């Protein structure tokens, strides 16, 4: 039911932002954008085939984020990295997921680009000015497996009975009700709480009340920290704007002085709805969900970062030096080695795929590693 609810929310936001879009296209895009990020490369083909069967003869609409894509490209190139379509797609998918979900997971092996997708989207959204859909993004990170449960959520002192807040409790309280004078974070800015570490049943179950519709962290002390304190105030302002917009539409038939300005103002207010609804977000950056419970997984949106596009194709070893990782490595080589770039490129094309295939098929690894880790 949560997956169905996500599709309905996505369709509602699309209808608000593009009221003239046909209903079948609205539903197609809502279903696609809510489900496509979680699929593997091979499953995407099957999913698109199912979509064509459900919506025969309907051309898939293409979402346009011109300003976001331009900033993503600029940030990536400034960092000396390669801007490839798959990377852009994952950034856009993460942004779209933040619009319809307040909890999401970036899943993929080490080296798959999860951190880079997160950092690039944060930078791009923070750089955009004049677009109500984007705002400065503040990120706070925590590794939940680097500390104990009591240090993560808080605990009572057995000697004095005094309660001490944990790291997660403090950070979630901070993004829900930021102290602007102390940190410089304002209520209107977007806040992402990132848990960068393995997900397991030991600590993640306590986050279920945050990830579902309650959006509250319940501590053993009896304190309840609402994640949506900022959102409640924002929604109050939103209802006022919607009321003003309804009034403007009601008098649309009367050519009163100043009416176009009122209508333009209220219509612009409606476009800020997606921004208000995603002030606070909880993001998990994990390698796999092997020990995560279905209760937790169903509460989160999924974006799978597959590293295949970063690695050479073993069926085309001659193109090994053209993949993004090695192009960036060659591009950022120290100046004294500039004259050796062609030689290094030749070494990659000749030996890289052959050596990794030999390692994978014929040799025993003391510590097993995937192909992307070997590269």
CSV table of C-alpha atoms in Angstrom, one decimal:
chain,number,residue,atom,x,y,z
A,1,UNK,CA,0.0,0.0,0.0
A,2,UNK,CA,2.9,2.4,0.6
A,3,UNK,CA,4.1,1.9,-2.9
A,4,UNK,CA,0.6,2.7,-4.3
A,5,UNK,CA,0.4,5.7,-2.0
A,6,UNK,CA,3.8,6.9,-3.4
A,7,UNK,CA,2.5,6.6,-7.0
A,8,UNK,CA,-0.7,8.6,-6.1
A,9,UNK,CA,1.4,11.3,-4.4
A,10,UNK,CA,3.7,11.5,-7.5
A,11,UNK,CA,0.7,11.8,-9.8
A,12,UNK,CA,-0.9,14.5,-7.6
A,13,UNK,CA,2.3,16.6,-7.7
A,14,UNK,CA,2.6,16.1,-11.4
A,15,UNK,CA,-1.0,17.3,-11.9
A,16,UNK,CA,-0.3,20.4,-9.8
A,17,UNK,CA,2.8,21.3,-11.7
A,18,UNK,CA,1.5,20.3,-15.2
A,19,UNK,CA,-2.3,20.5,-15.1
A,20,UNK,CA,-2.6,20.3,-18.9
A,21,UNK,CA,-0.8,17.0,-19.1
A,22,UNK,CA,-3.0,14.1,-20.2
A,23,UNK,CA,-4.1,11.7,-17.4
A,24,UNK,CA,-2.6,8.6,-19.0
A,25,UNK,CA,0.8,10.4,-19.4
A,26,UNK,CA,0.5,11.6,-15.8
A,27,UNK,CA,0.0,8.1,-14.5
A,28,UNK,CA,2.6,6.6,-16.7
A,29,UNK,CA,5.2,9.1,-15.5
A,30,UNK,CA,4.2,8.6,-11.9
A,31,UNK,CA,4.5,4.8,-12.1
A,32,UNK,CA,7.8,5.0,-14.0
A,33,UNK,CA,9.4,7.6,-11.7
A,34,UNK,CA,8.4,5.8,-8.5
A,35,UNK,CA,9.6,2.4,-9.6
A,36,UNK,CA,12.4,2.7,-12.2
A,37,UNK,CA,15.2,3.8,-9.8
A,38,UNK,CA,15.1,0.5,-7.8
A,39,UNK,CA,15.6,-1.8,-10.8
A,40,UNK,CA,18.8,-3.4,-12.0
A,41,UNK,CA,20.0,-2.8,-15.6
A,42,UNK,CA,18.4,-6.1,-16.9
A,43,UNK,CA,15.1,-5.5,-15.0
A,44,UNK,CA,14.7,-2.0,-16.6
A,45,UNK,CA,14.1,-3.6,-20.0
A,46,UNK,CA,11.4,-5.8,-18.6
A,47,UNK,CA,9.8,-2.9,-16.7
A,48,UNK,CA,9.6,-0.8,-19.8
A,49,UNK,CA,8.0,-3.7,-21.7
A,50,UNK,CA,5.3,-4.0,-19.1
A,51,UNK,CA,4.7,-0.2,-19.2
A,52,UNK,CA,4.2,-0.5,-23.0
A,53,UNK,CA,1.7,-3.2,-22.5
A,54,UNK,CA,-0.2,-1.2,-19.9
A,55,UNK,CA,-0.1,2.0,-21.9
A,56,UNK,CA,-0.1,0.8,-25.6
A,57,UNK,CA,0.8,3.5,-28.1
A,58,UNK,CA,1.7,6.1,-25.5
A,59,UNK,CA,5.1,7.7,-25.8
A,60,UNK,CA,6.9,8.0,-22.4
A,61,UNK,CA,7.1,11.7,-21.4
A,62,UNK,CA,10.5,13.1,-20.6
A,63,UNK,CA,11.0,15.1,-17.5
A,64,UNK,CA,12.8,18.4,-18.0
A,65,UNK,CA,15.0,19.9,-15.4
A,66,UNK,CA,17.1,22.2,-17.5
A,67,UNK,CA,18.5,24.3,-14.6
A,68,UNK,CA,19.3,21.3,-12.5
A,69,UNK,CA,21.0,19.4,-15.3
A,70,UNK,CA,23.1,22.4,-16.2
A,71,UNK,CA,24.3,22.8,-12.6
A,72,UNK,CA,25.0,19.1,-12.4
A,73,UNK,CA,27.1,19.2,-15.5
A,74,UNK,CA,29.0,22.3,-14.3
A,75,UNK,CA,29.7,20.8,-10.8
A,76,UNK,CA,30.9,17.5,-12.3
A,77,UNK,CA,33.2,19.1,-14.8
A,78,UNK,CA,34.6,21.5,-12.2
A,79,UNK,CA,35.5,18.5,-10.1
A,80,UNK,CA,37.4,16.9,-13.0
A,81,UNK,CA,35.0,14.1,-13.5
A,82,UNK,CA,33.0,12.8,-16.5
A,83,UNK,CA,29.4,13.7,-16.9
A,84,UNK,CA,27.7,10.6,-18.3
A,85,UNK,CA,23.9,10.1,-19.0
A,86,UNK,CA,23.6,7.3,-16.4
A,87,UNK,CA,25.0,9.5,-13.7
A,88,UNK,CA,22.7,12.3,-14.6
A,89,UNK,CA,19.7,9.8,-14.5
A,90,UNK,CA,20.6,8.7,-11.0
A,91,UNK,CA,20.8,12.3,-9.8
A,92,UNK,CA,17.4,13.1,-11.3
A,93,UNK,CA,15.9,10.0,-9.8
A,94,UNK,CA,17.2,10.9,-6.4
A,95,UNK,CA,15.7,14.4,-6.7
A,96,UNK,CA,12.4,13.0,-7.8
A,97,UNK,CA,12.4,10.6,-4.9
A,98,UNK,CA,12.9,13.4,-2.4
A,99,UNK,CA,9.8,15.0,-3.7
A,100,UNK,CA,7.5,12.0,-3.0
A,101,UNK,CA,9.2,10.3,-0.1
A,102,UNK,CA,10.7,11.5,3.1
A,103,UNK,CA,12.8,8.3,3.6
A,104,UNK,CA,14.9,6.7,0.9
A,105,UNK,CA,17.9,4.4,0.4
A,106,UNK,CA,20.8,4.7,-2.0
A,107,UNK,CA,21.8,1.1,-2.5
A,108,UNK,CA,24.8,-0.2,-4.3
A,109,UNK,CA,28.3,-1.7,-3.9
A,110,UNK,CA,31.3,0.4,-2.9
A,111,UNK,CA,32.5,2.3,-5.8
A,112,UNK,CA,29.1,2.5,-7.4
A,113,UNK,CA,28.8,6.3,-7.1
A,114,UNK,CA,26.3,6.6,-4.3
A,115,UNK,CA,28.2,9.4,-2.4
A,116,UNK,CA,29.0,11.2,-5.6
A,117,UNK,CA,25.4,11.2,-6.7
A,118,UNK,CA,24.4,12.6,-3.3
A,119,UNK,CA,27.0,15.2,-3.2
A,120,UNK,CA,26.5,16.4,-6.8
A,121,UNK,CA,22.7,16.7,-6.3
A,122,UNK,CA,23.2,18.7,-3.1
A,123,UNK,CA,25.7,21.1,-4.8
A,124,UNK,CA,23.5,21.5,-7.9
A,125,UNK,CA,20.3,22.2,-6.0
A,126,UNK,CA,22.1,24.7,-3.7
A,127,UNK,CA,23.5,26.6,-6.7
A,128,UNK,CA,20.2,27.2,-8.4
A,129,UNK,CA,18.6,30.6,-7.8
A,130,UNK,CA,15.2,31.9,-8.8
A,131,UNK,CA,13.5,28.5,-9.1
A,132,UNK,CA,11.0,27.7,-6.3
A,133,UNK,CA,11.6,23.9,-6.7
A,134,UNK,CA,15.2,24.2,-5.4
A,135,UNK,CA,16.8,25.6,-2.3
A,136,UNK,CA,20.0,25.3,-0.4
A,137,UNK,CA,20.5,21.8,0.8
A,138,UNK,CA,22.1,21.1,4.2
A,139,UNK,CA,23.5,17.6,4.9
A,140,UNK,CA,24.3,16.0,8.2
A,141,UNK,CA,25.9,12.6,8.2
A,142,UNK,CA,26.2,9.8,10.7
A,143,UNK,CA,27.7,6.3,10.6
A,144,UNK,CA,25.2,4.3,12.8
A,145,UNK,CA,27.5,1.2,13.1
A,146,UNK,CA,30.5,3.2,14.4
A,147,UNK,CA,28.8,3.7,17.8
A,148,UNK,CA,26.6,1.7,20.2
A,149,UNK,CA,22.8,1.8,20.3
A,150,UNK,CA,22.9,3.9,23.4
A,151,UNK,CA,25.2,6.4,21.8
A,152,UNK,CA,23.1,6.5,18.7
A,153,UNK,CA,19.6,7.1,20.3
A,154,UNK,CA,20.4,7.9,23.9
A,155,UNK,CA,20.2,6.1,27.2
A,156,UNK,CA,19.7,6.6,30.9
A,157,UNK,CA,22.7,6.6,33.2
A,158,UNK,CA,22.4,3.6,35.5
A,159,UNK,CA,23.9,5.5,38.4
A,160,UNK,CA,22.1,8.8,38.3
A,161,UNK,CA,19.1,8.0,36.2
A,162,UNK,CA,19.9,11.0,34.0
A,163,UNK,CA,19.0,10.8,30.3
A,164,UNK,CA,21.7,11.5,27.7
A,165,UNK,CA,20.7,12.1,24.1
A,166,UNK,CA,22.3,10.1,21.3
A,167,UNK,CA,23.9,11.3,18.1
A,168,UNK,CA,20.9,10.5,15.9
A,169,UNK,CA,18.4,12.1,18.4
A,170,UNK,CA,20.5,15.3,18.4
A,171,UNK,CA,20.8,15.5,14.6
A,172,UNK,CA,17.2,14.7,13.9
A,173,UNK,CA,16.2,17.4,16.4
A,174,UNK,CA,18.6,19.8,14.7
A,175,UNK,CA,17.1,19.3,11.2
A,176,UNK,CA,13.5,19.4,12.4
A,177,UNK,CA,14.0,22.6,14.4
A,178,UNK,CA,17.3,24.2,13.5
A,179,UNK,CA,19.0,26.8,15.7
A,180,UNK,CA,19.7,29.4,13.1
A,181,UNK,CA,21.8,31.6,15.4
A,182,UNK,CA,24.1,28.7,16.3
A,183,UNK,CA,24.4,26.8,13.0
A,184,UNK,CA,23.2,29.2,10.3
A,185,UNK,CA,20.6,26.7,9.1
A,186,UNK,CA,17.2,28.2,8.4
A,187,UNK,CA,13.8,26.6,8.3
A,188,UNK,CA,13.3,27.2,4.6
A,189,UNK,CA,16.5,25.3,3.7
A,190,UNK,CA,16.3,21.6,2.7
A,191,UNK,CA,17.8,19.3,5.3
A,192,UNK,CA,19.1,15.8,4.6
A,193,UNK,CA,20.0,13.4,7.4
A,194,UNK,CA,22.3,10.8,5.9
A,195,UNK,CA,23.0,7.5,7.6
A,196,UNK,CA,26.1,6.2,5.9
A,197,UNK,CA,26.6,2.7,7.0
A,198,UNK,CA,25.2,-0.9,7.0
A,199,UNK,CA,21.5,-1.3,7.7
A,200,UNK,CA,20.6,-4.1,10.1
A,201,UNK,CA,17.7,-4.9,12.5
A,202,UNK,CA,19.7,-3.8,15.5
A,203,UNK,CA,19.3,-0.1,15.0
A,204,UNK,CA,17.0,0.4,11.9
A,205,UNK,CA,13.8,-0.8,13.6
A,206,UNK,CA,13.9,2.3,15.9
A,207,UNK,CA,13.6,4.4,12.7
A,208,UNK,CA,10.3,2.9,11.5
A,209,UNK,CA,8.2,5.6,13.2
A,210,UNK,CA,10.3,8.2,11.5
A,211,UNK,CA,10.0,6.6,8.1
A,212,UNK,CA,6.2,6.0,8.1
A,213,UNK,CA,3.5,8.6,8.1
A,214,UNK,CA,4.0,9.4,11.8
A,215,UNK,CA,7.4,11.1,11.0
A,216,UNK,CA,8.4,11.0,14.7
A,217,UNK,CA,11.4,9.6,16.5
A,218,UNK,CA,10.3,8.0,19.8
A,219,UNK,CA,13.0,7.8,22.4
A,220,UNK,CA,13.2,5.6,25.5
A,221,UNK,CA,13.0,8.8,27.6
A,222,UNK,CA,9.5,9.3,26.5
A,223,UNK,CA,10.4,12.3,24.3
A,224,UNK,CA,9.0,12.4,20.7
A,225,UNK,CA,10.9,14.3,18.1
A,226,UNK,CA,8.7,15.3,15.1
A,227,UNK,CA,10.5,15.3,11.8
A,228,UNK,CA,7.8,17.6,10.3
A,229,UNK,CA,7.8,20.5,12.7
A,230,UNK,CA,9.0,22.7,9.9
A,231,UNK,CA,6.6,21.1,7.5
A,232,UNK,CA,3.6,21.9,9.7
A,233,UNK,CA,4.3,25.6,9.7
A,234,UNK,CA,5.0,25.4,5.9
A,235,UNK,CA,1.7,23.6,5.3
A,236,UNK,CA,-0.2,26.3,7.2
A,237,UNK,CA,1.3,28.9,4.8
A,238,UNK,CA,0.5,26.6,1.9
A,239,UNK,CA,-3.2,26.5,2.8
A,240,UNK,CA,-3.3,30.3,3.0
A,241,UNK,CA,-1.7,30.5,-0.5
A,242,UNK,CA,-4.2,27.9,-1.9
A,243,UNK,CA,-7.1,29.9,-0.3
A,244,UNK,CA,-5.8,33.1,-2.0
A,245,UNK,CA,-5.4,31.2,-5.3
A,246,UNK,CA,-9.0,30.0,-5.1
A,247,UNK,CA,-10.2,33.5,-4.5
A,248,UNK,CA,-8.3,34.7,-7.5
A,249,UNK,CA,-9.8,32.1,-9.7
A,250,UNK,CA,-13.3,32.8,-8.4
A,251,UNK,CA,-13.1,36.4,-9.6
A,252,UNK,CA,-11.4,35.5,-12.9
A,253,UNK,CA,-14.5,36.5,-14.8
A,254,UNK,CA,-14.4,40.0,-13.3
A,255,UNK,CA,-11.8,42.3,-15.0
A,256,UNK,CA,-10.8,43.9,-11.7
A,257,UNK,CA,-7.7,46.1,-11.6
A,258,UNK,CA,-4.6,44.2,-10.5
A,259,UNK,CA,-6.3,40.8,-11.1
A,260,UNK,CA,-3.5,39.5,-13.4
A,261,UNK,CA,-0.9,40.3,-10.7
A,262,UNK,CA,-2.9,38.4,-8.0
A,263,UNK,CA,-3.4,35.4,-10.2
A,264,UNK,CA,0.3,35.3,-11.1
A,265,UNK,CA,1.3,35.6,-7.5
A,266,UNK,CA,-1.0,32.8,-6.3
A,267,UNK,CA,-0.1,30.5,-9.2
A,268,UNK,CA,3.6,31.0,-8.3
A,269,UNK,CA,2.7,30.1,-4.7
A,270,UNK,CA,1.3,26.8,-5.8
A,271,UNK,CA,4.5,25.8,-7.6
A,272,UNK,CA,6.4,25.9,-4.3
A,273,UNK,CA,4.3,23.0,-2.9
A,274,UNK,CA,6.9,20.3,-3.7
A,275,UNK,CA,9.6,22.3,-2.1
A,276,UNK,CA,7.7,22.7,1.2
A,277,UNK,CA,6.8,19.1,1.4
A,278,UNK,CA,10.5,18.0,1.3
A,279,UNK,CA,12.1,20.2,3.8
A,280,UNK,CA,13.5,17.3,5.9
A,281,UNK,CA,14.6,14.0,4.4
A,282,UNK,CA,16.2,10.8,5.9
A,283,UNK,CA,18.6,9.1,3.5
A,284,UNK,CA,20.4,5.8,4.0
A,285,UNK,CA,23.5,5.1,2.0
A,286,UNK,CA,24.0,1.3,2.1
A,287,UNK,CA,25.7,-1.5,0.2
A,288,UNK,CA,22.8,-4.0,0.4
A,289,UNK,CA,19.6,-4.8,2.3
A,290,UNK,CA,20.4,-8.4,3.1
A,291,UNK,CA,19.4,-8.1,6.8
A,292,UNK,CA,16.9,-5.2,6.5
A,293,UNK,CA,13.3,-6.2,7.4
A,294,UNK,CA,10.4,-5.8,5.0
A,295,UNK,CA,8.8,-3.3,7.3
A,296,UNK,CA,11.8,-0.9,6.9
A,297,UNK,CA,12.2,-1.5,3.1
A,298,UNK,CA,8.6,-0.8,2.4
A,299,UNK,CA,8.8,2.5,4.1
A,300,UNK,CA,11.7,3.8,1.9
A,301,UNK,CA,12.1,4.8,-1.7
A,302,UNK,CA,14.9,2.9,-3.4
A,303,UNK,CA,17.6,4.2,-5.8
A,304,UNK,CA,20.0,1.5,-6.9
A,305,UNK,CA,23.4,2.7,-8.1
A,306,UNK,CA,24.8,0.1,-10.3
A,307,UNK,CA,28.6,0.5,-11.1
A,308,UNK,CA,28.4,-1.2,-14.5
A,309,UNK,CA,28.6,2.1,-16.4
A,310,UNK,CA,31.8,3.0,-14.6
A,311,UNK,CA,33.7,-0.2,-15.6
A,312,UNK,CA,35.1,-1.6,-18.8
A,313,UNK,CA,33.1,-4.2,-20.8
A,314,UNK,CA,35.0,-7.5,-20.8
A,315,UNK,CA,33.6,-8.1,-24.3
A,316,UNK,CA,35.2,-4.9,-25.6
A,317,UNK,CA,38.6,-4.7,-23.9
A,318,UNK,CA,39.8,-2.2,-26.6
A,319,UNK,CA,37.5,0.4,-25.0
A,320,UNK,CA,38.8,0.0,-21.5
A,321,UNK,CA,40.3,3.4,-21.3
A,322,UNK,CA,37.1,5.1,-22.4
A,323,UNK,CA,35.1,4.4,-19.3
A,324,UNK,CA,34.4,7.3,-16.9
A,325,UNK,CA,36.7,6.2,-14.1
A,326,UNK,CA,39.8,5.9,-16.3
A,327,UNK,CA,39.1,9.0,-18.3
A,328,UNK,CA,38.9,11.0,-15.1
A,329,UNK,CA,42.1,9.3,-13.9
A,330,UNK,CA,44.0,10.2,-17.1
A,331,UNK,CA,42.5,13.7,-17.1
A,332,UNK,CA,43.8,14.4,-13.5
A,333,UNK,CA,47.3,12.9,-14.0
A,334,UNK,CA,50.1,15.1,-12.7
A,335,UNK,CA,51.6,17.5,-15.3
A,336,UNK,CA,55.0,15.7,-15.5
A,337,UNK,CA,53.2,12.6,-16.7
A,338,UNK,CA,51.3,14.3,-19.5
A,339,UNK,CA,53.6,12.9,-22.2
A,340,UNK,CA,52.8,9.4,-20.9
A,341,UNK,CA,49.0,9.5,-21.2
A,342,UNK,CA,48.9,7.6,-24.5
A,343,UNK,CA,51.1,4.9,-23.1
A,344,UNK,CA,48.9,4.5,-20.0
A,345,UNK,CA,45.8,4.4,-22.3
A,346,UNK,CA,47.4,1.6,-24.3
A,347,UNK,CA,48.2,-0.3,-21.1
A,348,UNK,CA,44.6,-0.1,-20.0
A,349,UNK,CA,43.3,-1.3,-23.3
A,350,UNK,CA,45.8,-4.2,-23.5
A,351,UNK,CA,46.0,-5.5,-19.9
A,352,UNK,CA,43.2,-4.3,-17.7
A,353,UNK,CA,40.3,-6.5,-18.8
A,354,UNK,CA,42.6,-9.5,-19.4
A,355,UNK,CA,44.1,-9.2,-15.8
A,356,UNK,CA,40.8,-8.7,-14.1
A,357,UNK,CA,39.3,-11.7,-15.9
A,358,UNK,CA,42.2,-13.9,-15.0
A,359,UNK,CA,41.8,-12.8,-11.4
A,360,UNK,CA,38.1,-13.5,-11.5
A,361,UNK,CA,38.2,-16.9,-13.2
A,362,UNK,CA,41.6,-18.5,-12.5
A,363,UNK,CA,43.0,-17.2,-9.3
A,364,UNK,CA,42.0,-17.5,-5.6
A,365,UNK,CA,41.4,-14.3,-3.7
A,366,UNK,CA,42.2,-14.2,0.0
A,367,UNK,CA,39.5,-11.6,0.3
A,368,UNK,CA,36.9,-11.9,-2.4
A,369,UNK,CA,36.2,-8.7,-4.5
A,370,UNK,CA,33.8,-7.8,-7.2
A,371,UNK,CA,35.0,-6.7,-10.6
A,372,UNK,CA,34.6,-3.0,-9.7
A,373,UNK,CA,36.6,-3.4,-6.6
A,374,UNK,CA,39.4,-5.2,-8.5
A,375,UNK,CA,39.6,-2.3,-11.0
